[in-house]
Tab-separated table of C-alpha atoms and ligand atoms in Angstrom:
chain	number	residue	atom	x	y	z
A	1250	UNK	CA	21.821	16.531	48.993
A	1251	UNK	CA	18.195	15.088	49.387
A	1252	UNK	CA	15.757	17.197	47.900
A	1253	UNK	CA	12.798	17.559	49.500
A	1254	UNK	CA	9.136	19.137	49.803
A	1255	UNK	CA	7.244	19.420	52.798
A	1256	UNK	CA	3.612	17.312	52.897
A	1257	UNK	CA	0.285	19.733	53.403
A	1258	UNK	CA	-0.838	20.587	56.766
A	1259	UNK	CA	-4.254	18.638	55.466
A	1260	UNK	CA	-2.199	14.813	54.777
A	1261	UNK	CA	0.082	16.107	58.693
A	1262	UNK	CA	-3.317	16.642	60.302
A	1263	UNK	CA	-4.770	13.299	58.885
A	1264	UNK	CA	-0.992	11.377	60.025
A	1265	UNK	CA	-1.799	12.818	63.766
A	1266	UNK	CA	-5.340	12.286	64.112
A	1267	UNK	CA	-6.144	10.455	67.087
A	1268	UNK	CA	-3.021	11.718	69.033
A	1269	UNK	CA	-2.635	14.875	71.574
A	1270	UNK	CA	0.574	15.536	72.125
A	1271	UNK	CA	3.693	15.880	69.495
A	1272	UNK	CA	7.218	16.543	69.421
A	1273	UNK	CA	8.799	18.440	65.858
A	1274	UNK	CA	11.846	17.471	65.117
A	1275	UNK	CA	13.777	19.216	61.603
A	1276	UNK	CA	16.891	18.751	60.225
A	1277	UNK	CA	19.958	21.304	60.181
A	1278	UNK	CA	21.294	20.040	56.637
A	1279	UNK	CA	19.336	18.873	53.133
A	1280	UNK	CA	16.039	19.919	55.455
A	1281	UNK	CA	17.004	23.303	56.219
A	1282	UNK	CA	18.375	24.171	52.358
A	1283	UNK	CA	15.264	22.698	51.051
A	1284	UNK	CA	13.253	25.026	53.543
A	1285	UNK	CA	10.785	22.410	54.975
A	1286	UNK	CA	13.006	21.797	58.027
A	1287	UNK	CA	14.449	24.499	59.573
A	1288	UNK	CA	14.347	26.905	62.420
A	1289	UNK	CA	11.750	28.513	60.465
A	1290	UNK	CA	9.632	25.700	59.055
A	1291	UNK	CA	9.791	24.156	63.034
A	1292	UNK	CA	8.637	27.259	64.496
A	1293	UNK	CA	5.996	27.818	62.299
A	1294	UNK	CA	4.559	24.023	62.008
A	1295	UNK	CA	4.471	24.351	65.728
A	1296	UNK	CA	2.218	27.389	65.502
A	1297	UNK	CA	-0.404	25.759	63.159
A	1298	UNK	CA	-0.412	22.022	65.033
A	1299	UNK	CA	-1.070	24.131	68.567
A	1300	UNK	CA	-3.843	26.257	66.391
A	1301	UNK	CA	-5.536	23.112	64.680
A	1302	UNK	CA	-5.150	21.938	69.028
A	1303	UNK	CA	-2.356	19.579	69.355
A	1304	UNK	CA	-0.069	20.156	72.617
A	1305	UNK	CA	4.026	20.444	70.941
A	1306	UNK	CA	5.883	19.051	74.122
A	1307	UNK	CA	9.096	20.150	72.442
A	1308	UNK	CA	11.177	20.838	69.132
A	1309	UNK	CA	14.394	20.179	68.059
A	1310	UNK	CA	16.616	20.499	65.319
A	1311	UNK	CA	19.360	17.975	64.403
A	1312	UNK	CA	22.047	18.631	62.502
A	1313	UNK	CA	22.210	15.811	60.438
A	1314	UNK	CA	18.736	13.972	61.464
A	1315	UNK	CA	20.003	10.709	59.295
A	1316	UNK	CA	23.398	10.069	61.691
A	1317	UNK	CA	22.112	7.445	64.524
A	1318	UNK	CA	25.401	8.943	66.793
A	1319	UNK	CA	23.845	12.519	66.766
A	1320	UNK	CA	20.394	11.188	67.014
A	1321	UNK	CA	21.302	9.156	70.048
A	1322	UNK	CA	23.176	12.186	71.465
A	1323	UNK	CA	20.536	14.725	71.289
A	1324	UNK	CA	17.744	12.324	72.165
A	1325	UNK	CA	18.751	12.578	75.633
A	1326	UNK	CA	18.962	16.252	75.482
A	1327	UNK	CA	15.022	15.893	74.712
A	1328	UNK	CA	14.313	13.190	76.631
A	1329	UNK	CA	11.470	14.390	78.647
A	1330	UNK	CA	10.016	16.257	76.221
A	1331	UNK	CA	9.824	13.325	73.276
A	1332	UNK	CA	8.929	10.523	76.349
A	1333	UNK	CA	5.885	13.127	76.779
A	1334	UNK	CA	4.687	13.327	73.131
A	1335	UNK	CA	2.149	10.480	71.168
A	1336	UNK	CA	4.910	10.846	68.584
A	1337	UNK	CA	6.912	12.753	66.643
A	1338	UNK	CA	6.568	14.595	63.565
A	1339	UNK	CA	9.886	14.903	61.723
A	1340	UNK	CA	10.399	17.456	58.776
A	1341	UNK	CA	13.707	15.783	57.498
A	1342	UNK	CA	14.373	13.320	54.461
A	1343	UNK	CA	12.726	9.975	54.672
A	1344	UNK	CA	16.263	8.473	56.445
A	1345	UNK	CA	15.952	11.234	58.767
A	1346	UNK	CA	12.752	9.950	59.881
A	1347	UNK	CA	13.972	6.470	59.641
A	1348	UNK	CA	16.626	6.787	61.780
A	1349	UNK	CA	14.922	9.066	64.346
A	1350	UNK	CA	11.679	6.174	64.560
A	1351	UNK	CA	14.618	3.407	65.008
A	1352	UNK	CA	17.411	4.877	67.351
A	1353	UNK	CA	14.775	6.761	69.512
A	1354	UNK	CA	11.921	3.786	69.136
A	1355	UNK	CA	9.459	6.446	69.155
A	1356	UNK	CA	6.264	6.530	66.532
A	1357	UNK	CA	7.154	8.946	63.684
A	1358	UNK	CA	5.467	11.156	61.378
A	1359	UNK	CA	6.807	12.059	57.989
A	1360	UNK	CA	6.345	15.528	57.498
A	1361	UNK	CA	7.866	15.930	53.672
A	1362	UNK	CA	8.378	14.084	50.427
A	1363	UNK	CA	12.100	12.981	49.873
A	1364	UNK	CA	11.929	13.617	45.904
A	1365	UNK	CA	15.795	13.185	44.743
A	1366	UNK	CA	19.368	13.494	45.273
A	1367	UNK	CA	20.055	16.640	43.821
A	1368	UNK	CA	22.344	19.720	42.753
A	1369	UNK	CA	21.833	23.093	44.636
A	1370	UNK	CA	21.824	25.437	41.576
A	1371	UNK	CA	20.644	28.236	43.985
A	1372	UNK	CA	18.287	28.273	47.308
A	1373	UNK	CA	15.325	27.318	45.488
A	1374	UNK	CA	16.021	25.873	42.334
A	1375	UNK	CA	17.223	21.430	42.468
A	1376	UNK	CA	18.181	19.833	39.876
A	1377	UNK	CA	18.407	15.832	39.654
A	1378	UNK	CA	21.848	14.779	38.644
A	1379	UNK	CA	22.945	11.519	39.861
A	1380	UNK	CA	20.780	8.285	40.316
A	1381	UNK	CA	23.807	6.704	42.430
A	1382	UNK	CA	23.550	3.973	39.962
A	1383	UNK	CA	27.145	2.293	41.536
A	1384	UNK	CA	28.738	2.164	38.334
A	1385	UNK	CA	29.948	6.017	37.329
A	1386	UNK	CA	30.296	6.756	33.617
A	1387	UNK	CA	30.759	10.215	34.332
A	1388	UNK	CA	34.769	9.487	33.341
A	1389	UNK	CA	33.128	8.703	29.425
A	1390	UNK	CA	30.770	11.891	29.085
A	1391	UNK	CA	32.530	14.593	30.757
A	1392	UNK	CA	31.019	14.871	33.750
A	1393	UNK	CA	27.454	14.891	32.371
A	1394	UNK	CA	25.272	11.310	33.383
A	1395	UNK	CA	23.313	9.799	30.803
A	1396	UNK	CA	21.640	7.311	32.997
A	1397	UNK	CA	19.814	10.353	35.054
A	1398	UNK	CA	19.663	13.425	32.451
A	1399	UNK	CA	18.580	11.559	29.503
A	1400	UNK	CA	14.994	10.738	29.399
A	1401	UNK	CA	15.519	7.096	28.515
A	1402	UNK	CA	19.036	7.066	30.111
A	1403	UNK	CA	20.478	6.010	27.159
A	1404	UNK	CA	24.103	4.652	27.635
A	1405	UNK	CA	25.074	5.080	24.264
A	1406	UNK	CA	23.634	7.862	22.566
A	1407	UNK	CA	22.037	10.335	21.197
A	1408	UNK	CA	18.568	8.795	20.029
A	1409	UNK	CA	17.902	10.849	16.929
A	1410	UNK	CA	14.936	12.355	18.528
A	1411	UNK	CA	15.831	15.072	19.791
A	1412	UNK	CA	14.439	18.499	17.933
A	1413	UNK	CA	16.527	20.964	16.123
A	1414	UNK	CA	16.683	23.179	19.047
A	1415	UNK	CA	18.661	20.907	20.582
A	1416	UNK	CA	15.695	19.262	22.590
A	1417	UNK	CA	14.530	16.166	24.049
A	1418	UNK	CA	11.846	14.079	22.334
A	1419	UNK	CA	10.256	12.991	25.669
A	1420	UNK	CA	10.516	16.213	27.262
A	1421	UNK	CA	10.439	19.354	25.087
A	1422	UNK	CA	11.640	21.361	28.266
A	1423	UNK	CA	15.053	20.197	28.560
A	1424	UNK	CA	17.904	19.847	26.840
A	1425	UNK	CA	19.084	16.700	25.102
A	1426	UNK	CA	21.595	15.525	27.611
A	1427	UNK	CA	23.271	13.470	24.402
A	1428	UNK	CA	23.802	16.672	22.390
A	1429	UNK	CA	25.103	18.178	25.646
A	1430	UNK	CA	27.600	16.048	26.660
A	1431	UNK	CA	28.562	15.617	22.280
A	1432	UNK	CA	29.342	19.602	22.537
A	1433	UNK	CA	30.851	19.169	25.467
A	1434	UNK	CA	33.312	16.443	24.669
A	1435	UNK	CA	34.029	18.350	21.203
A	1436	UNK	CA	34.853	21.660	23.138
A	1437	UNK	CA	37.249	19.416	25.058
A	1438	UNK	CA	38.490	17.619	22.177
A	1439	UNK	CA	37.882	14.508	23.612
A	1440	UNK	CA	35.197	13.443	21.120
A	1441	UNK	CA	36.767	10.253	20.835
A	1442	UNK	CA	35.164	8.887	23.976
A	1443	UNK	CA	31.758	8.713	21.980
A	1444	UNK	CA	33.199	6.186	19.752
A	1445	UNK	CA	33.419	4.021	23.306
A	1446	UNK	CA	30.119	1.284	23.165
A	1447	UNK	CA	29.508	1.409	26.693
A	1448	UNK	CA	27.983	-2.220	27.682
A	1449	UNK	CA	24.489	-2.669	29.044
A	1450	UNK	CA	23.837	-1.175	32.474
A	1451	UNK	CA	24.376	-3.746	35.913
A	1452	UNK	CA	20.848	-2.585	37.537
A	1453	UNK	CA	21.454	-5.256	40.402
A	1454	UNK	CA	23.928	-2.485	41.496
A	1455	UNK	CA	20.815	-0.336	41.965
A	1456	UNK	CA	18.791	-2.853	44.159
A	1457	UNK	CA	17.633	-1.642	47.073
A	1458	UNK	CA	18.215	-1.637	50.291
A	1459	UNK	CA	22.147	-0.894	49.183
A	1460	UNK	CA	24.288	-0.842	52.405
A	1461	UNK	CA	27.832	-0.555	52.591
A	1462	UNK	CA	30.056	-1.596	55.467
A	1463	UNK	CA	33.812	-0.787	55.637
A	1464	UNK	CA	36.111	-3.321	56.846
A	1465	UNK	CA	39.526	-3.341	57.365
A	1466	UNK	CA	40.023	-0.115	54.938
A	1467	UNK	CA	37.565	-2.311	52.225
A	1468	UNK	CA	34.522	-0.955	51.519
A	1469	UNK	CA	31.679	-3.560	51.252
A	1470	UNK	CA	29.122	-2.925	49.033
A	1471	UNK	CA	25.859	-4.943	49.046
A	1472	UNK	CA	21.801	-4.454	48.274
A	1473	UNK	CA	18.571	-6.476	46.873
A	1474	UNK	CA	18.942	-9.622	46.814
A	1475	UNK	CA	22.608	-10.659	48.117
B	851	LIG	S1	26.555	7.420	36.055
B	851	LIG	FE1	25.143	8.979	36.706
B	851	LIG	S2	23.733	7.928	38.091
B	851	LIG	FE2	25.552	6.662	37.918
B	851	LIG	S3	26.838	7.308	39.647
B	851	LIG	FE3	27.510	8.465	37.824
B	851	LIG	S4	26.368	10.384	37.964
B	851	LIG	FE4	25.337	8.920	39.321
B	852	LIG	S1	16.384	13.163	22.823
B	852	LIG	FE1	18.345	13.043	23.922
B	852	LIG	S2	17.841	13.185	26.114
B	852	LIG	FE2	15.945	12.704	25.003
B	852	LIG	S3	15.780	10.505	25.046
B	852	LIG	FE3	16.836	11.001	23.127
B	852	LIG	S4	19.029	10.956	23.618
B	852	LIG	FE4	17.917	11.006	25.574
């Protein structure tokens, strides 16, 4: 899921200066786990907009704010109430907004920072795990990614840096994710995949924008420059 953190009221005041009247908009999925888009978070952003003076002509709460279908769908649900607002503030992930600002062509607000694509480890706690990097090596290190949980995303590794507790060089906080997926692959007994060379990255897979388009049961992949 997107893992998110919700701006300050300060930088949400400062977007809406200049405007009246505003329409909230959160997000039922990564916006409500991350707790900067929820019933909750909605309800209470209203309170402290209509305190600092602003007029909320409406909320609303999508359940997945980054499908254009269910954006479409519930925009006319709102209709009046977002054709009477200066704009809306959305507290979803930067799609979310994205796609609210383009199905709806109304002016939108960001009202978080998309950080990462992340693991749930409990309500509370994200962890990065996956850089969608469109070329999976998870099949070579057990299910552990180099590219994202070691510090230089070493394809082949370790580095010889890390500390004799096991730690990285760059950051003493975490764990070596070399040694990791080494114990791992030993417990396994599949230590034979580190004697794989794994060849140099294809970052042009990790251009952005990536899009991909399915035709005829084939997926089309594309991004940067093509
Ligand atoms: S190698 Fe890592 S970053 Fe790339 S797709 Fe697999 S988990 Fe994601
Ligand atoms: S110590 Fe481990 S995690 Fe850190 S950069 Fe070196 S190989 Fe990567």
């Amino acid at each position: 899921m997107i893992i998110m953190k919700q701006k300050s009221i300060e930088d949400i005041l400062d977007a809406l200066s200049g405007e009246k009247k505003v329409f909230i908009a959160g997000c039922a999925d990564c916006a409500t786990t991350c707790k900067v888009g929820g019933e909750e978070e909605v309800e209470e952003m209203k309170k402290k907009l209509e305190e600092a003076g602003f007029e909320v002509t409406g909320t609303c709460i999508f359940d997945t704010a980054c499908l254009s279908g269910e954006v479409r769908q519930k925009g006319k649900d709102f209709k009046e109430a977002l054709e009477a607002a200066d704009s809306v503030l959305v507290l979803a992930c930067g799609t979310g907004v994205q796609t609210i600002g383009d199905v709806l062509e109304l002016v939108v607000h960001p009202g978080t920072e998309s950080l990462f694509t992340g693991q749930v480890v409990r309500l509370g706690k994200y962890e990065e795990k996956c850089r969608t990097c469109g070329e999976c090596l998870l099949e070579y290190t057990d299910g552990i990614c180099p590219v994202t949980r070691c510090s230089k995303g070493l394809l082949n590794g370790p580095c010889g840096g890390y500390s004799k507790d096991g730690k990285c060089e760059v950051d003493p906080e975490k764990d070596c994710a070399w040694l990791l997926i080494y114990e791992r692959l030993k417990a396994r007994g599949h230590l034979e995949k580190m004697k794989e060379i794994q060849a140099p990255k294809d970052y042009s897979k990790m251009l952005s924008p990536r899009r991909l388009v399915w035709e005829r049961g084939t997926a089309k992949v594309g991004g940067g420059s093509k």
